[in-house]
Tab-separated table of C-alpha atoms in Angstrom:
chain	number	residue	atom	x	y	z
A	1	UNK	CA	0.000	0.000	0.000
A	2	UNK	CA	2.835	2.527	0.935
A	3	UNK	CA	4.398	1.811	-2.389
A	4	UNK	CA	0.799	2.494	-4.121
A	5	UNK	CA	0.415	6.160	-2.306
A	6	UNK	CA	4.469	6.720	-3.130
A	7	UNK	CA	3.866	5.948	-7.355
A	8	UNK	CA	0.455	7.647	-6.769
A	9	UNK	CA	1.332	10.698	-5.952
A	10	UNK	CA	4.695	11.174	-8.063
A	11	UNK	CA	2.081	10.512	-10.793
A	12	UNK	CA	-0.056	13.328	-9.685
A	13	UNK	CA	3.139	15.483	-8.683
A	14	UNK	CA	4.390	15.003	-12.221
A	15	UNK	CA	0.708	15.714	-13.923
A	16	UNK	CA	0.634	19.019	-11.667
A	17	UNK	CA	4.292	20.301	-13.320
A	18	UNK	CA	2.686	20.124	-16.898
A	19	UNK	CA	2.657	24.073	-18.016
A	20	UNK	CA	-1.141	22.898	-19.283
A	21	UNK	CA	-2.750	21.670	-16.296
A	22	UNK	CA	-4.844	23.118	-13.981
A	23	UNK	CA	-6.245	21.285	-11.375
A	24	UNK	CA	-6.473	17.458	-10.773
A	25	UNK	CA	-8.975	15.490	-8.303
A	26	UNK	CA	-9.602	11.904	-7.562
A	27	UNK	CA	-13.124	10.539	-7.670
A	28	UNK	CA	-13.996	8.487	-4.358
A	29	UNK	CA	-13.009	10.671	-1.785
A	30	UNK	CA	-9.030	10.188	-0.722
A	31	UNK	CA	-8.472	6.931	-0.037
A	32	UNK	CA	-6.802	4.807	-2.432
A	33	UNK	CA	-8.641	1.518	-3.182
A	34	UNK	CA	-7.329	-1.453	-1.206
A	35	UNK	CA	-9.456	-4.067	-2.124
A	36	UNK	CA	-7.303	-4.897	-5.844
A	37	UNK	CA	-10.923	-4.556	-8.133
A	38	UNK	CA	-11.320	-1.256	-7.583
A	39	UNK	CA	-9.585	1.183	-10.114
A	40	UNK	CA	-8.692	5.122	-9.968
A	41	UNK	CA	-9.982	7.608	-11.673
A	42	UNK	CA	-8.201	10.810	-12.343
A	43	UNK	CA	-9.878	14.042	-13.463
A	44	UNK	CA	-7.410	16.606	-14.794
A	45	UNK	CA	-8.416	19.894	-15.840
A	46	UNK	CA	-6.817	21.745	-18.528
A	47	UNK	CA	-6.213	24.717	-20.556
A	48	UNK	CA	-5.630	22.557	-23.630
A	49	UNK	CA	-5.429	18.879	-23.840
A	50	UNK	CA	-1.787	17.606	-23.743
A	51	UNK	CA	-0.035	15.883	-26.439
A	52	UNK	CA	1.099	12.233	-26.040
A	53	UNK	CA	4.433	12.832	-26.201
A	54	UNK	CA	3.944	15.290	-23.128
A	55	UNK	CA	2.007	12.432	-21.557
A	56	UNK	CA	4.908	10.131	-22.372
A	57	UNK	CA	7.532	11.807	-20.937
A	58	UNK	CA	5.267	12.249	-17.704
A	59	UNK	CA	4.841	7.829	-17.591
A	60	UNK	CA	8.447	7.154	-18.455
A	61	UNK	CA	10.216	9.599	-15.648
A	62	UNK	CA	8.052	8.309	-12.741
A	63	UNK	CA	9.920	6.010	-9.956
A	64	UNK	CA	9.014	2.299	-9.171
A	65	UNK	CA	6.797	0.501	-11.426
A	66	UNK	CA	4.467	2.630	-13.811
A	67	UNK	CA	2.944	1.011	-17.286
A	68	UNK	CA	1.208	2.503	-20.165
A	69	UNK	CA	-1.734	0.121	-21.294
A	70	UNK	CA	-3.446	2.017	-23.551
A	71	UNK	CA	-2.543	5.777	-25.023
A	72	UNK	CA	-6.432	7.472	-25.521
A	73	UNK	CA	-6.364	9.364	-29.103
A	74	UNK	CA	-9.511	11.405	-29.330
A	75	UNK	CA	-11.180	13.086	-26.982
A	76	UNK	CA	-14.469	11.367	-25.145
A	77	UNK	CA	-17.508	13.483	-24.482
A	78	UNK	CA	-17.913	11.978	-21.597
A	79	UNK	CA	-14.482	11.046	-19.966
A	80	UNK	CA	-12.140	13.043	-22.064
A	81	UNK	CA	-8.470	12.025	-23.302
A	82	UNK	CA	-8.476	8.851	-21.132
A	83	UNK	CA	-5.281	7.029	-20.672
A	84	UNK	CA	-4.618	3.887	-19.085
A	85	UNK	CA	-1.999	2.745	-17.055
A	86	UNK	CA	-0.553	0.422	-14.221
A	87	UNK	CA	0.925	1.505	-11.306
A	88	UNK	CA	1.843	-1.675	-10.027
A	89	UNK	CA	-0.980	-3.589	-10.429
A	90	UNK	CA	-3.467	-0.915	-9.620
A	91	UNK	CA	-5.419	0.446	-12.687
A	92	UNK	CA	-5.358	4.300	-13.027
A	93	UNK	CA	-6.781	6.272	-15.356
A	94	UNK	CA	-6.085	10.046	-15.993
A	95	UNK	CA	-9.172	11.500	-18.058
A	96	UNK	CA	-7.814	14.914	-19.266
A	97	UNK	CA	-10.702	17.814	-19.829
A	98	UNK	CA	-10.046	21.302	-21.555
A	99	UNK	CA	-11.651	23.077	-18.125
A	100	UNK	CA	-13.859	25.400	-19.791
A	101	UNK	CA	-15.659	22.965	-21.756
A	102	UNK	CA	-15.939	20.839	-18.424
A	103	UNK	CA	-17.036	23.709	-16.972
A	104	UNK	CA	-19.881	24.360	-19.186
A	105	UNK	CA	-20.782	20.806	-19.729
A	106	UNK	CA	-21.790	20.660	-15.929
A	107	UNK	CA	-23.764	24.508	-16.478
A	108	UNK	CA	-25.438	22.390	-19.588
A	109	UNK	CA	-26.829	20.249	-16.987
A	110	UNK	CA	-28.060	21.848	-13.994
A	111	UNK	CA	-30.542	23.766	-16.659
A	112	UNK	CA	-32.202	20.838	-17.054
A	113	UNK	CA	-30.868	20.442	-20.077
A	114	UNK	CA	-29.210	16.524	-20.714
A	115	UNK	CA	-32.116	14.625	-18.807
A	116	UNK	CA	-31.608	11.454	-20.151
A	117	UNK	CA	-29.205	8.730	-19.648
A	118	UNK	CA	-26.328	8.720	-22.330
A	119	UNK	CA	-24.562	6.144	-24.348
A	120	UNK	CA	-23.061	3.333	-22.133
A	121	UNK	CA	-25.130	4.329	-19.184
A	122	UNK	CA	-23.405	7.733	-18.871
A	123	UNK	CA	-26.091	10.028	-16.635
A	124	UNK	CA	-25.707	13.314	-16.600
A	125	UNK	CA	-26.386	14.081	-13.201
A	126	UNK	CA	-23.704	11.401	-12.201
A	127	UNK	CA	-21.244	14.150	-13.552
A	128	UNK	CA	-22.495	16.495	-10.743
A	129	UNK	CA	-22.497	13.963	-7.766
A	130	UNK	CA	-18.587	12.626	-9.127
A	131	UNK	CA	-17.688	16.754	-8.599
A	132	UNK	CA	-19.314	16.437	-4.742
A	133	UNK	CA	-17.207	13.384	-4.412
A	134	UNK	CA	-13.910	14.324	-5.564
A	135	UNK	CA	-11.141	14.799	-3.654
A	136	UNK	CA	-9.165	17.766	-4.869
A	137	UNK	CA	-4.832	16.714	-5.156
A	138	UNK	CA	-3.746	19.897	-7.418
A	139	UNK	CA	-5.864	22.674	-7.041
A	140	UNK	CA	-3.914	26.250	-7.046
A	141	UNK	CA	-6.549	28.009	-9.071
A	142	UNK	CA	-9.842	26.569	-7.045
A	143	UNK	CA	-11.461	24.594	-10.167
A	144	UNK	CA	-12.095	22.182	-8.265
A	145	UNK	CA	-13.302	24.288	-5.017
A	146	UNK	CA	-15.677	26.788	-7.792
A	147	UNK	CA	-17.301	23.197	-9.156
A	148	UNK	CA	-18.437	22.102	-5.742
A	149	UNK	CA	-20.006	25.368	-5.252
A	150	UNK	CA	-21.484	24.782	-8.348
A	151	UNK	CA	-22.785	21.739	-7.699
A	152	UNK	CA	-23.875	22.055	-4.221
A	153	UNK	CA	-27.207	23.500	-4.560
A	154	UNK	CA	-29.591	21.131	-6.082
A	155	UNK	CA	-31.487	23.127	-8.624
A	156	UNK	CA	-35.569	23.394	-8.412
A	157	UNK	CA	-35.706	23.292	-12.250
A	158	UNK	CA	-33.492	20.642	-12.610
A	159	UNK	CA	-35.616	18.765	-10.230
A	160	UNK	CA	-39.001	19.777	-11.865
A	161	UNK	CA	-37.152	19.066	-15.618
A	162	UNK	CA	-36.147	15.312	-14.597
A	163	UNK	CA	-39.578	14.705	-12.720
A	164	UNK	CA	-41.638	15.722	-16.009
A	165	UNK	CA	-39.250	13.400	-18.335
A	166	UNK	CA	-38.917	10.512	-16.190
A	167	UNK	CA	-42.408	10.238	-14.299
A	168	UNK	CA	-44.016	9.626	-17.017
A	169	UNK	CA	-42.138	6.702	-18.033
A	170	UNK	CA	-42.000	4.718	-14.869
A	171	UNK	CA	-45.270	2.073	-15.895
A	172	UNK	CA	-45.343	1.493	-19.050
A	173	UNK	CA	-48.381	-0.879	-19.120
A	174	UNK	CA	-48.820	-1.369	-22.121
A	175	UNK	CA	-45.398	-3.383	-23.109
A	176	UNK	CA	-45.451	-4.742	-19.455
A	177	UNK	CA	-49.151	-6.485	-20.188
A	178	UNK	CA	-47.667	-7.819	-23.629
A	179	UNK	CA	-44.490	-9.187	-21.757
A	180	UNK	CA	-46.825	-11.120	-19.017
A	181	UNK	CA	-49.632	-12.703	-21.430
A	182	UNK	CA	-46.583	-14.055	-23.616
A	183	UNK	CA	-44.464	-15.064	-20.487
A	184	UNK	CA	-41.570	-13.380	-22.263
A	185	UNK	CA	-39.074	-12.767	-19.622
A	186	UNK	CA	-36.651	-11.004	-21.714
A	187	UNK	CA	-39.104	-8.460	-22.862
A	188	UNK	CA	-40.405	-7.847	-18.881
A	189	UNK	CA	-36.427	-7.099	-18.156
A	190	UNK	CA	-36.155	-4.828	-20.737
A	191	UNK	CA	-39.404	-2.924	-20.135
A	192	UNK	CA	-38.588	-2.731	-16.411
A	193	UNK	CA	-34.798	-2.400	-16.973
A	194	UNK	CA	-36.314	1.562	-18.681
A	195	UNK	CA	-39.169	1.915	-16.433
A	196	UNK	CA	-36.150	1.018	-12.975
A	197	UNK	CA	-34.184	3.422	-14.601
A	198	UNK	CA	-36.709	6.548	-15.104
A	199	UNK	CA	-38.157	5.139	-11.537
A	200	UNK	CA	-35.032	5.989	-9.589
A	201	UNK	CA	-34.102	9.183	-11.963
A	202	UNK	CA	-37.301	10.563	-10.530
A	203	UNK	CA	-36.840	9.413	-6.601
A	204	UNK	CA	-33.651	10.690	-6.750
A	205	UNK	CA	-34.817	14.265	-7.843
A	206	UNK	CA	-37.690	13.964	-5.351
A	207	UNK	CA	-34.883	13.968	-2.909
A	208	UNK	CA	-32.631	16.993	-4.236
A	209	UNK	CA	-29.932	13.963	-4.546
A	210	UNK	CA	-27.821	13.788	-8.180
A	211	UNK	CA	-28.194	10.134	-9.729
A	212	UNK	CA	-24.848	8.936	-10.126
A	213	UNK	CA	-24.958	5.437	-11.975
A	214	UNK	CA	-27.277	2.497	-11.057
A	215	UNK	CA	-24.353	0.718	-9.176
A	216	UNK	CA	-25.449	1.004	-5.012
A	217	UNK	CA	-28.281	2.762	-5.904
A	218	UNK	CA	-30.113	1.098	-2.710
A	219	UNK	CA	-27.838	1.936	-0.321
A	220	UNK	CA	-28.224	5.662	-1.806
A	221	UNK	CA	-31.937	4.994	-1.610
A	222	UNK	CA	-32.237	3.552	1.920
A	223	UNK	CA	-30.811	7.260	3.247
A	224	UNK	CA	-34.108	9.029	1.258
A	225	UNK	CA	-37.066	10.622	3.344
A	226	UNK	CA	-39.396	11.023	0.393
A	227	UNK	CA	-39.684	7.738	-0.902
A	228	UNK	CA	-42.680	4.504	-0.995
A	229	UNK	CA	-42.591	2.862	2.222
A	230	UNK	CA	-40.545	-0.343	2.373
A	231	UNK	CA	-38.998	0.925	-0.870
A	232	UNK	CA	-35.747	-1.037	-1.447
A	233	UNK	CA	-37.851	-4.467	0.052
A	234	UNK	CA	-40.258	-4.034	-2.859
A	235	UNK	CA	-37.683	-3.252	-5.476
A	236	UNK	CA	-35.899	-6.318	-4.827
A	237	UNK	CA	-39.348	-8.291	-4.712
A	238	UNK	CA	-40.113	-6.800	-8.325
A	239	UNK	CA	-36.604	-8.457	-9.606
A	240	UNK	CA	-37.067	-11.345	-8.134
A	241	UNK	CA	-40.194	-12.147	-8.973
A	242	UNK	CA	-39.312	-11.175	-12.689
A	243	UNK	CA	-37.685	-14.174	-12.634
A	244	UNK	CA	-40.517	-17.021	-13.719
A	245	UNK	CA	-43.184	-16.179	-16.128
A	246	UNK	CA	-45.579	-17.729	-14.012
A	247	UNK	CA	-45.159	-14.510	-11.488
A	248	UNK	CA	-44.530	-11.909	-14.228
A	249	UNK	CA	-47.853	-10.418	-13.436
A	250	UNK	CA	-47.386	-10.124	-9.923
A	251	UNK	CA	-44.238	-8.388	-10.224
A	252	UNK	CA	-45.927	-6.331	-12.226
A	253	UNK	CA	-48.366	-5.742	-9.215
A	254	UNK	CA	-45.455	-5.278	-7.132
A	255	UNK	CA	-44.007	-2.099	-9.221
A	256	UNK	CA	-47.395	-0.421	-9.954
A	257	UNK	CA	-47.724	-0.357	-6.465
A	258	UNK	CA	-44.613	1.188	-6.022
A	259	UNK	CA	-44.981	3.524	-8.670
């Protein structure tokens, strides 16, 4: 583990001394994972994106035991210049962002305006809750700080915007009924797998909380005040019972109930 924090932060050290960055933060609060599955995710925030020969010289001057998997070569809209690498046998990956871009990208969606989950089950508000998260490393000009001020005030339209999307979408009875009377348990998951995901978009708003990714949403869930009684109980009853189409329908009991 010392050996981890030692490469870790001459990584971020070195990131910090090139002229184009800005700021850097680590998703996850500070702790470094210590359980070997989890990986590290590095936001840095720049004035322009560095080249890969800047990035290069960066991975090939750090101490101990640093690897280059995989160079990124264009820039994601969601994660930015991504790169890859091993320290040790930890995975870390530094996703570079030209800051003002970031910056407005985040603006973009407090109005309200990306209300919908994204390709690869990217959501928008996830962006918001990873900025309330993140544990600031390198952070001379306050990016970091001016984001979580940003972010920290759930906004009233951004709550009313992803109630009026998602609400509606929560029971769609019409594809559920045509999943039970054929017993087609693939089409149930898929109609519930949209109608889960619009269901906890919306109890998530209710609660002035930003919807990071469906991964621990329960434990997220169980903190709520505004939410059905015996919530996460009857969630979990609604997959499991989606699991025979002899009890397809009462599933479906199950989540109208809910909803």
């Amino acid at each position: 583990m010392k050996t981890l924090e030692s490469s870790f932060q001459s990584l971020v050290g070195a990131l910090s001394r090139l002229d184009c960055v800005r700021s850097i933060g680590k998703t996850g609060g500070a702790a470094l994972p210590t359980d070997g599955f989890s990986d590290i995710d590095l936001f840095v925030f720049c004035e322009r994106l560095p080249t890969r020969e800047e990035r290069t010289a960066v991975y090939i001057a750090l101490p101990g035991s640093c690897s280059v998997v995989e160079f990124g070569e264009t820039e994601h809209p969601h994660w930015g210049l991504v790169d890859s690498l091993l320290l040790g046998e930890q995975e870390v990956y530094p996703m570079f962002f030209t800051k003002d871009a970031f910056v407005d990208s985040v603006r973009s969606i407090l109005r309200g305006e990306r209300l919908q989950r994204e390709a690869n089950y990217f959501y928008p508000t996830g962006r918001c809750a990873s900025i309330l998260g993140m544990h600031s490393l390198y952070d001379p000009d306050a990016i970091i700080a001016k984001l979580k001020q940003l972010c920290e005030q759930y906004p009233d339209s951004l709550r009313n915007a992803l109630l009026n999307a998602h609400l509606p979408k929560i029971d769609d009875e019409e594809d559920f009924q045509r999943a039970i009377r054929r017993g087609d348990l693939l089409f149930f998951h898929s109609t519930l797998d949209l109608a889960l995901d619009s269901f906890l978009q919306a109890l998530f708003a209710l609660n002035c909380v930003y919807f990071p990714s469906r991964k621990r949403s329960l434990e997220k869930v169980a903190s709520f005040q505004i939410k059905p009684q015996d919530c996460e109980e009857r969630l979990l009853r609604v997959v499991e019972m989606s699991s025979k189409p002899n009890t397809l329908s009462g599933a479906h009991d199950v989540w109208k109930s809910l909803c």
